[in-house]
Coordinates of C-alpha atoms in Angstrom, one line a residue:
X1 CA -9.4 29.8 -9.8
X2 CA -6.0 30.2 -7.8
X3 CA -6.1 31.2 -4.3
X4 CA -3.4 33.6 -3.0
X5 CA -0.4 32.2 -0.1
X6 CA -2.4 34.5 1.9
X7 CA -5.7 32.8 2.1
X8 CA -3.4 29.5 3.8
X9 CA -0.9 31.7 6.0
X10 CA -2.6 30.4 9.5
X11 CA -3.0 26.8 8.1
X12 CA -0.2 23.9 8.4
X13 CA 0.8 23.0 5.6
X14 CA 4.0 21.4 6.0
X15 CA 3.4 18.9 8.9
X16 CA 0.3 17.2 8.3
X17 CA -0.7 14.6 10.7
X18 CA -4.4 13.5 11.4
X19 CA -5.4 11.4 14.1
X20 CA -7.9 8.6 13.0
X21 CA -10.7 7.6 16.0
X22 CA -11.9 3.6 16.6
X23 CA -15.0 5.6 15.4
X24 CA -14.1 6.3 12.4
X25 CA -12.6 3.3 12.0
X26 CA -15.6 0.7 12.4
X27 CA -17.3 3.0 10.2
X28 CA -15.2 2.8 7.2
X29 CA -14.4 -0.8 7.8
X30 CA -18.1 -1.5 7.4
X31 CA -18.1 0.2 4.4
X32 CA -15.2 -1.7 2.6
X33 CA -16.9 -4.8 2.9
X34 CA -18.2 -5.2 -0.1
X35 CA -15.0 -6.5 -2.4
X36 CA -14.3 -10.0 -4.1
X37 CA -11.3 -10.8 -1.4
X38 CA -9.4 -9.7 1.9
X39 CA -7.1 -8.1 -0.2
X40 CA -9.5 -5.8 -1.9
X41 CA -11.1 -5.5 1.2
X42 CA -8.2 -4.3 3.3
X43 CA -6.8 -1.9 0.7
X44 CA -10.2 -0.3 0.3
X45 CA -9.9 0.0 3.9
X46 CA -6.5 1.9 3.8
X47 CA -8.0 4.0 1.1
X48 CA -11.1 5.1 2.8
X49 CA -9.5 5.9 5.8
X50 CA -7.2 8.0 4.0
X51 CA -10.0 9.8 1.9
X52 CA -12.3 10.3 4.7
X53 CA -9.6 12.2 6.7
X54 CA -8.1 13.9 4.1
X55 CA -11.4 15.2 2.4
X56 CA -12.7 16.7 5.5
X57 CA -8.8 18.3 6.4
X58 CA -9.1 20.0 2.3
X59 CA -12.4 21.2 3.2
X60 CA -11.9 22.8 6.0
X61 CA -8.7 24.2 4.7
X62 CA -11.2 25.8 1.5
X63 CA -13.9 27.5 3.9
X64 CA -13.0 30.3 3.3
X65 CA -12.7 30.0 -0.7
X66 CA -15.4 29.3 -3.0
X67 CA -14.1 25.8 -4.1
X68 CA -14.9 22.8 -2.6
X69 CA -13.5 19.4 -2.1
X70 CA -15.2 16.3 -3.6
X71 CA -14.4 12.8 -3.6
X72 CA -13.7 12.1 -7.7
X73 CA -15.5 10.1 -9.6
X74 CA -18.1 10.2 -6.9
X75 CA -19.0 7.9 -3.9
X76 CA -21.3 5.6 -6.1
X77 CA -18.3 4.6 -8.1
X78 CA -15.6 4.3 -5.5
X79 CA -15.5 0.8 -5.1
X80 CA -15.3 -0.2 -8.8
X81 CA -12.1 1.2 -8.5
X82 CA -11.2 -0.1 -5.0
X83 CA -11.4 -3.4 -6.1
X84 CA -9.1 -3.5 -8.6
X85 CA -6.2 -0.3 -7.9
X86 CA -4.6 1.3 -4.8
X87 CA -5.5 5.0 -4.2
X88 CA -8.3 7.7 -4.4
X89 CA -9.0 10.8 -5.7
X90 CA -10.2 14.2 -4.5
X91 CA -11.4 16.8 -6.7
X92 CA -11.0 20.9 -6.8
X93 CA -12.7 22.7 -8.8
X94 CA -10.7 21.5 -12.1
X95 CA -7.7 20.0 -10.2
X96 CA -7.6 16.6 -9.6
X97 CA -5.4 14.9 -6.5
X98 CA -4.7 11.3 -6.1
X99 CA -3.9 9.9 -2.6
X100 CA -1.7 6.5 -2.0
X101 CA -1.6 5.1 1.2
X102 CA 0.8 3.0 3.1
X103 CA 1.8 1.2 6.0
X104 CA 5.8 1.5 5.3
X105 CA 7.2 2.8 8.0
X106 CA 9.9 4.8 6.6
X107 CA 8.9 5.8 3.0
X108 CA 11.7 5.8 0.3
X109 CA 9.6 6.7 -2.6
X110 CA 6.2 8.2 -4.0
X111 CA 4.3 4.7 -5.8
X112 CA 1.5 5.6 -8.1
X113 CA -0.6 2.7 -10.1
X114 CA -0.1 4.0 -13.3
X115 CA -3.6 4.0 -14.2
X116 CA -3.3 7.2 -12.2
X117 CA -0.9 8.5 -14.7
X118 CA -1.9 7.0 -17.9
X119 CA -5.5 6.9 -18.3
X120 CA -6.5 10.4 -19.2
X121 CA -9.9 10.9 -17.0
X122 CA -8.0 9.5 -13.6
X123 CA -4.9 11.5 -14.4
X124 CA -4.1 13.9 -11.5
X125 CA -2.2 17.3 -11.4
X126 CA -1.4 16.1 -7.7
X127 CA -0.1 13.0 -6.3
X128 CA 0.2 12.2 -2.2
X129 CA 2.1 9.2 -0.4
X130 CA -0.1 8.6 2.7
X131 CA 1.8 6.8 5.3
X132 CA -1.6 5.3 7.5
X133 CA -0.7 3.6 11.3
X134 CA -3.7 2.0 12.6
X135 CA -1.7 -0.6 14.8
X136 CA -1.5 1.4 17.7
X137 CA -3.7 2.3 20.6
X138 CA -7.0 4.0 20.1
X139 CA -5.5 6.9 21.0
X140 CA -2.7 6.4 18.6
X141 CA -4.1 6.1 15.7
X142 CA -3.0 8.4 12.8
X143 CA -2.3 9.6 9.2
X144 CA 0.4 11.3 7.7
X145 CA 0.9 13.3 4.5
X146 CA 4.3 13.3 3.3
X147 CA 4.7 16.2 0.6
X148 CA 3.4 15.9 -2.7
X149 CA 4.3 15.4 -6.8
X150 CA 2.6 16.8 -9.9
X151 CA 2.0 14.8 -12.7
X152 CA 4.4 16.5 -15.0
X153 CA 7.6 15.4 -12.1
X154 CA 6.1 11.6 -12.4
X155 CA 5.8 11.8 -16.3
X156 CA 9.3 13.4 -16.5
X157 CA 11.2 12.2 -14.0
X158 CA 9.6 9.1 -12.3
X159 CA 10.6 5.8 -12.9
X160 CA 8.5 3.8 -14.6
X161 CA 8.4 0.0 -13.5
X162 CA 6.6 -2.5 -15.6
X163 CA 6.5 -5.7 -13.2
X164 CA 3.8 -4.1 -11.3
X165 CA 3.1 -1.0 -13.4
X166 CA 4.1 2.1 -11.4
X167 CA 5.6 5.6 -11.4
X168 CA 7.8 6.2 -8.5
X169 CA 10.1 9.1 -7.5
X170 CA 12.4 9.0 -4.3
X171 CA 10.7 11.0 -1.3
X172 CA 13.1 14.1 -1.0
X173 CA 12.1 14.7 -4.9
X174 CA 8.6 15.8 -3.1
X175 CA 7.1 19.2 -2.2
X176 CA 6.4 19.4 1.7
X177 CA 4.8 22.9 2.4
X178 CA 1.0 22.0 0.7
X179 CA 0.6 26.0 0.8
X180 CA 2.0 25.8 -3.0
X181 CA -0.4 23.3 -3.5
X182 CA -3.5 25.5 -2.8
X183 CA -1.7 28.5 -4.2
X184 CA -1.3 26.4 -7.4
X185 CA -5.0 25.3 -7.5
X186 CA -6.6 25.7 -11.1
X187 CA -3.5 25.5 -12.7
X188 CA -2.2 22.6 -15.3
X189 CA 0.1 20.1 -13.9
X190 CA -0.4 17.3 -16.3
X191 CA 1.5 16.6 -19.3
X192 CA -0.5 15.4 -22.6
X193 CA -0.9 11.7 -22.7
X194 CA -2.2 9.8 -25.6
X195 CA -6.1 9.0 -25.2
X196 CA -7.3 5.1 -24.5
X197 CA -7.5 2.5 -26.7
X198 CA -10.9 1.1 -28.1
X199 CA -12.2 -1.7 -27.3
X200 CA -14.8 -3.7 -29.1
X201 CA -18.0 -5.2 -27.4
X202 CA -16.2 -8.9 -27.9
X203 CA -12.7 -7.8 -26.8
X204 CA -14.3 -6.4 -23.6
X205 CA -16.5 -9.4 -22.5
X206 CA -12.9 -11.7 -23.4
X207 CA -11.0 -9.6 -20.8
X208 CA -14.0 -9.3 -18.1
X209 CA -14.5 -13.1 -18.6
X210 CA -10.7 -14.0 -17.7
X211 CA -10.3 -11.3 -15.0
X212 CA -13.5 -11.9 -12.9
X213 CA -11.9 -14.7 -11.4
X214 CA -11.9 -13.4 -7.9
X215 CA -9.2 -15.6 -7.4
X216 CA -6.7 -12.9 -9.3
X217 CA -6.4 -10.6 -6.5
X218 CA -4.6 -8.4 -9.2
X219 CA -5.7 -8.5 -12.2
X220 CA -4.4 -5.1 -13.2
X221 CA -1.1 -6.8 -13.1
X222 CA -2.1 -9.5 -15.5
X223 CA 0.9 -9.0 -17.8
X224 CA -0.5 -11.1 -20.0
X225 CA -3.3 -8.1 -20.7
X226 CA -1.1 -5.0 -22.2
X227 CA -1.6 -1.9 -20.6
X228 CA -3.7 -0.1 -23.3
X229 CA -6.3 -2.7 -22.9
X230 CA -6.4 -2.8 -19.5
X231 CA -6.5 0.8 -19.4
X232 CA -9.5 1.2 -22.4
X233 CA -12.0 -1.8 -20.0
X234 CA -11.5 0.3 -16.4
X235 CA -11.9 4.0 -18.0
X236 CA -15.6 2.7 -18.8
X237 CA -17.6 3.2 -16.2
X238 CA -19.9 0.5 -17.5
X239 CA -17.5 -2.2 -18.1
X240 CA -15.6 -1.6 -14.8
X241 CA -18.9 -1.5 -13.3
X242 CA -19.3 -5.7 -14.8
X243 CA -16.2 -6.4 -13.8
X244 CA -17.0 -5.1 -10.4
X245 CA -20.3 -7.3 -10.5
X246 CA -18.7 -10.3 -11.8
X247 CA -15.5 -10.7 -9.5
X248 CA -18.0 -10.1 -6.5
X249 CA -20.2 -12.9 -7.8
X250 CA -18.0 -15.6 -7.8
X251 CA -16.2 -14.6 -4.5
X252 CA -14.5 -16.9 -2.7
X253 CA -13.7 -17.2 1.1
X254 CA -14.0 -13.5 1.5
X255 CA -13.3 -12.3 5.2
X256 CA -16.4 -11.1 5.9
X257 CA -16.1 -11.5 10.0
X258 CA -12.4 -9.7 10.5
X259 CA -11.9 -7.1 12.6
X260 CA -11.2 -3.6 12.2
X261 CA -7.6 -3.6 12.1
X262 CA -6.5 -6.5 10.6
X263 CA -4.1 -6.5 8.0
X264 CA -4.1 -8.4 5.0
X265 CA -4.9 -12.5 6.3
X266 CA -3.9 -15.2 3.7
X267 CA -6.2 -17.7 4.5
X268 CA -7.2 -20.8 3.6
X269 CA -3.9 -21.6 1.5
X270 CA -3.6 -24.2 -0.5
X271 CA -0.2 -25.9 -1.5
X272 CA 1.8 -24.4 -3.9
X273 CA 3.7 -27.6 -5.1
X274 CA 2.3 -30.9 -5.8
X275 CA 5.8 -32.3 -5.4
X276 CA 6.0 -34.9 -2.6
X277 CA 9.4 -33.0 -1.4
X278 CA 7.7 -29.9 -0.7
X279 CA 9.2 -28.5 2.0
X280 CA 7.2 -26.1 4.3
X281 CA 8.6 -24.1 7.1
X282 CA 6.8 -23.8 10.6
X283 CA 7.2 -21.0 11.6
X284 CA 5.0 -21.6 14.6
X285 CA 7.4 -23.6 15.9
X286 CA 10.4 -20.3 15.9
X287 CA 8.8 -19.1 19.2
X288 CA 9.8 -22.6 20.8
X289 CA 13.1 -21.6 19.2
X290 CA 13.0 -24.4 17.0
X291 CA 14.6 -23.8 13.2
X292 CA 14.4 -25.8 10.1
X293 CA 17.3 -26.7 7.7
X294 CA 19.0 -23.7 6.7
X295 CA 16.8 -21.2 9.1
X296 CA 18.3 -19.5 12.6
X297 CA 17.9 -16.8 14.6
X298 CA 19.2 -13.7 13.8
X299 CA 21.3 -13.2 16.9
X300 CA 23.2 -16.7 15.7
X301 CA 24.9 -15.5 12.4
X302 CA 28.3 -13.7 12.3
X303 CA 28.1 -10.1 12.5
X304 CA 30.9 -10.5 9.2
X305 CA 27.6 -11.6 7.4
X306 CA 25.1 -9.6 8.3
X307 CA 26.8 -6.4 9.3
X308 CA 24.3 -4.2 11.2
X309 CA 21.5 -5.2 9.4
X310 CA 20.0 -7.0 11.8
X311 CA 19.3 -4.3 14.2
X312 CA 15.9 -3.4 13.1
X313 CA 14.5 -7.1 13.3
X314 CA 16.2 -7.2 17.0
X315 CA 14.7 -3.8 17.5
X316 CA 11.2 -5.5 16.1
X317 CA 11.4 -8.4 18.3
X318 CA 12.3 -6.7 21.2
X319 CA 9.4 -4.7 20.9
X320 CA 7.1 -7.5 21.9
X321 CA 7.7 -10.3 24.8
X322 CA 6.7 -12.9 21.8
X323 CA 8.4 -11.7 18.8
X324 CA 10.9 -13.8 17.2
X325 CA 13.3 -13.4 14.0
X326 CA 14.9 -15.9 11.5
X327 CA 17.5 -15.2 9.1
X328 CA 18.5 -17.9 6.1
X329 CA 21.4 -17.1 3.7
X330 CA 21.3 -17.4 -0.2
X331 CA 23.5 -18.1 -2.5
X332 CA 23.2 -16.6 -5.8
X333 CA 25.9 -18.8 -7.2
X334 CA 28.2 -17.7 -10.3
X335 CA 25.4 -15.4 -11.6
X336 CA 27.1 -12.4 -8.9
X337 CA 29.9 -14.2 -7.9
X338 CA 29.2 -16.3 -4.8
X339 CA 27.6 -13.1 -3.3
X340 CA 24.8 -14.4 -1.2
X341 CA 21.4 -12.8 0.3
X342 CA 20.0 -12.6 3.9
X343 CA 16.1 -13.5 3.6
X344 CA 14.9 -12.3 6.9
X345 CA 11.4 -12.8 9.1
X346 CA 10.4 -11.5 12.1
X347 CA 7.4 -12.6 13.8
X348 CA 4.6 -10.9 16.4
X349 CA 2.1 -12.7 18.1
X350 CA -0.9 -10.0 18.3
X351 CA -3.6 -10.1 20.6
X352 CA -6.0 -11.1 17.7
X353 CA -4.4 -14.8 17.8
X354 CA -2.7 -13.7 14.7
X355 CA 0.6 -13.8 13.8
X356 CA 2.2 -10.6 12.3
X357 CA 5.2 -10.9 9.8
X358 CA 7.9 -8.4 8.1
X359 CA 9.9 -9.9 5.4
X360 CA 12.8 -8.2 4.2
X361 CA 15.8 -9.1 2.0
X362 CA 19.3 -8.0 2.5
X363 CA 22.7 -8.2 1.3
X364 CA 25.4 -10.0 3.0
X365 CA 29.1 -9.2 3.7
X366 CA 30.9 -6.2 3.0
X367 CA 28.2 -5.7 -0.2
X368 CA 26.2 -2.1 0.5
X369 CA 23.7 -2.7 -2.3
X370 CA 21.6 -5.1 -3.4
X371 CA 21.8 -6.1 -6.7
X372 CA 19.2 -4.1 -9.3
X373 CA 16.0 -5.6 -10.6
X374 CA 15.9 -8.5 -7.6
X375 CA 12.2 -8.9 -7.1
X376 CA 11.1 -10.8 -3.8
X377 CA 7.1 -11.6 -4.1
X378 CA 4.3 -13.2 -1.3
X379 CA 2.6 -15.6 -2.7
X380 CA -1.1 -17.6 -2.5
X381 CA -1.2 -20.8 -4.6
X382 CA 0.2 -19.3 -7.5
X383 CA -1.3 -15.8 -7.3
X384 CA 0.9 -12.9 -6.5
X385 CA -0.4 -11.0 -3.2
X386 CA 2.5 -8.4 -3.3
X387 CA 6.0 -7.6 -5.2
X388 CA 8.7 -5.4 -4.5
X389 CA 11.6 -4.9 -7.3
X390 CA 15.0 -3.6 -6.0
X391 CA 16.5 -0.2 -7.6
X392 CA 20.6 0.0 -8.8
X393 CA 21.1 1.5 -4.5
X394 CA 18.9 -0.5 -2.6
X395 CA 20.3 -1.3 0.9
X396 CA 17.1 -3.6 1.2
X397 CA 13.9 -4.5 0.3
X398 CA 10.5 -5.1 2.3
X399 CA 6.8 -6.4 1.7
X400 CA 4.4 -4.6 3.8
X401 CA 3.5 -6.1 7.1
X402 CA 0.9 -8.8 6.8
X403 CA -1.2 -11.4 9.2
X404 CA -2.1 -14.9 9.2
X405 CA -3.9 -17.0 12.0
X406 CA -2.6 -20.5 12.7
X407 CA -3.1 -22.8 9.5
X408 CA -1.9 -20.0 7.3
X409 CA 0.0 -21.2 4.3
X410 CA 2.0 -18.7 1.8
X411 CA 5.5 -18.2 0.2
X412 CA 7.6 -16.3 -0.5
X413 CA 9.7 -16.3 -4.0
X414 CA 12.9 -14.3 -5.0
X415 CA 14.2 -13.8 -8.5
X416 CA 17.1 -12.4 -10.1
X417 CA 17.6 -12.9 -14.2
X418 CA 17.0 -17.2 -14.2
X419 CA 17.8 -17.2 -10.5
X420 CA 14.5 -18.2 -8.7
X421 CA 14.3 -19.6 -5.6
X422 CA 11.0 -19.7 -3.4
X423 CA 10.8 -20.8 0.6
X424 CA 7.3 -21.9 1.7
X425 CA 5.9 -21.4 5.1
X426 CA 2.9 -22.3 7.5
X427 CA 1.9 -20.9 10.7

């Protein structure tokens, strides 16, 4: 069925933004509980709170139709899916729309998991970035939507990235006014896709025995795994199901006691080198203004290196009587020519006793961009906890904001072709 513009005429559709309550909140926390780590945890989370708002916000827009808004596959099944890929998905009548969240404060691109995209039951016709601020006071509190995609733009002119298997399109490639969305309800907006793989009965239990380590926070980004396989083990409902079950049973250190705003903690960390030089940074000790080798404040380097690009850390810091920033300088050696990288931190005490931490990467000098296909990862002994690739115009790159009490041990790793480098860190 498709509506007509004039069933949405008194209805925003452009400016969407959906204030979440400390209700609501403890509510879905609660409810994303049950996952292997705090990783899973927290992005289920993120999703729920994203659903739950958004699924009441389509329903009340459809009162007035005869379709309804569902959450897709259904509640039962949600946190098979939770557990191991970022979004939901809503269902309308025969439409399908996938929701993303996140936390970046100023979004650059639509991100979809391409098991939204590729496998052909979870395929969408609609795809929405969800930028989600829960950081604030109770009061402040809110979601936003910012425009939308159909499948056929992602298919057809996304950009496909295979480090961490996603379709992305830049944000002003989006449709704002949602009013075309409903007046497009019931129409096709996917483009044919081949169907999955099969699996047999012994392939299956080989891939559910390595990835129910619930030590792989990712496992759909076990490269070692193509795609297809990946794809045919999730799309059945019983072996995702397993999966599920087995990754919860052998759960380790899961953060059952956090409260309801934390972001992702990395605790418990283990050493990621064996190597009597490791070197770890303190960064407990940069709020007594104390830097080691190679590490200083931000306000210390020559503006001829940075440029302005310290002005959002500064603007960070200054935001909070016990934020503090650290900048340390990279060289990339003949590979670019001598052109070196800023590897930035800035730090936030909260009132949780944790300590909140933006890292970005920049380039130095009188370079605009950094160079394409740089990839700066946070890291757990070994396992990768996020990754961010830059593009051929990137001006920068950022990991999402993330917490650790004191004790906390990660790192963080940048590569470029055989460049690798990788600076560890305690709090």
């Amino acid at each position: 069925m498709m509506l007509s513009l004039s069933d949405f005429v008194n209805i925003d559709t452009k400016h969407i933004w959906l204030q979440v309550e400390t209700a609501e909140q403890e509510k879905v926390w609660q409810l994303s509980q049950h996952h292997s780590n705090a990783i899973a945890i927290y992005n289920a989370y993120l999703n729920r709170i994203c659903l739950s708002r958004l699924l009441t916000w389509f329903q009340m827009s459809l009162q007035e139709s005869t379709l309804r808004a569902e959450v897709f596959p259904n509640e039962e099944n949600l946190p098979t899916i939770l557990e191991i890929v970022n979004g939901t998905a809503i269902k309308v009548g025969e439409s399908k729309i996938v929701l993303v969240p996140t936390e970046t404060i100023d979004i650059e691109e639509l991100c979809i998991p391409q098991e939204w995209v590729d496998i052909n039951s979870w395929a969408a016709d609609y795809y929405i970035p969800v930028q989600v601020n829960l950081d604030g006071d109770d009061d402040d509190c809110w979601i936003r939507v910012c425009g939308f995609a159909t499948h056929r733009q992602l298919k057809n002119q996304g950009k496909y990235n295979s480090s961490d298997r996603t379709y992305s399109l830049p944000i002003e490639q989006l449709t704002e006014n949602f009013t075309l969305l409903f007046a497009t309800l019931g129409l096709r907006w996917r483009e044919e896709i081949p169907p999955e793989a099969t699996l047999s009965a012994a392939e299956a239990q080989n891939l559910l025995q390595t990835l129910s380590d619930a030590s792989i926070y990712s496992p759909r980004v076990h490269l070692d795994i193509p795609f297809a396989q990946w794809a045919a083990l999730i799309s059945n409902e019983q072996w995702r199901q397993k999966l599920y079950n087995q990754r919860l049973s052998k759960e380790k250190n899961t953060v059952s006691t956090a409260k309801k705003y934390l972001s992702p903690s990395i605790e418990s960390m283990n050493s990621v080198s064996g190597d009597s030089s490791f070197i770890q940074v303190n960064l407990n000790q940069w709020f007594q203004k104390l830097f080691a080798a190679g590490w200083q404040p931000i306000d210390e380097v020559l503006n001829s290196q940075l440029g302005n690009l310290a002005f959002e850390f500064r603007s960070f810091s200054a935001t909070s009587k016990t934020g503090v920033n650290g900048v340390k300088l990279i060289d990339l050696g003949v590979q670019l020519g001598g052109q070196s990288l800023a590897l930035m931190l800035a730090l936030s005490q909260e009132e949780d006793k944790k300590t909140a931490i933006i890292v970005q990467v920049h380039p130095t000098g009188n370079k605009k961009y950094l160079p394409p296909n740089l990839k700066i990862m946070l890291l757990e002994s070994g396992n990768i906890l996020q990754q961010i690739e830059s593009r051929s115009l990137d001006c920068y790159i950022q990991l999402n904001r993330f917490k650790g009490l004191s004790g906390t041990r990660f790192s963080i790793q940048l590569t470029l072709d055989d460049f690798r480098m990788t600076e560890n860190f305690s709090i």
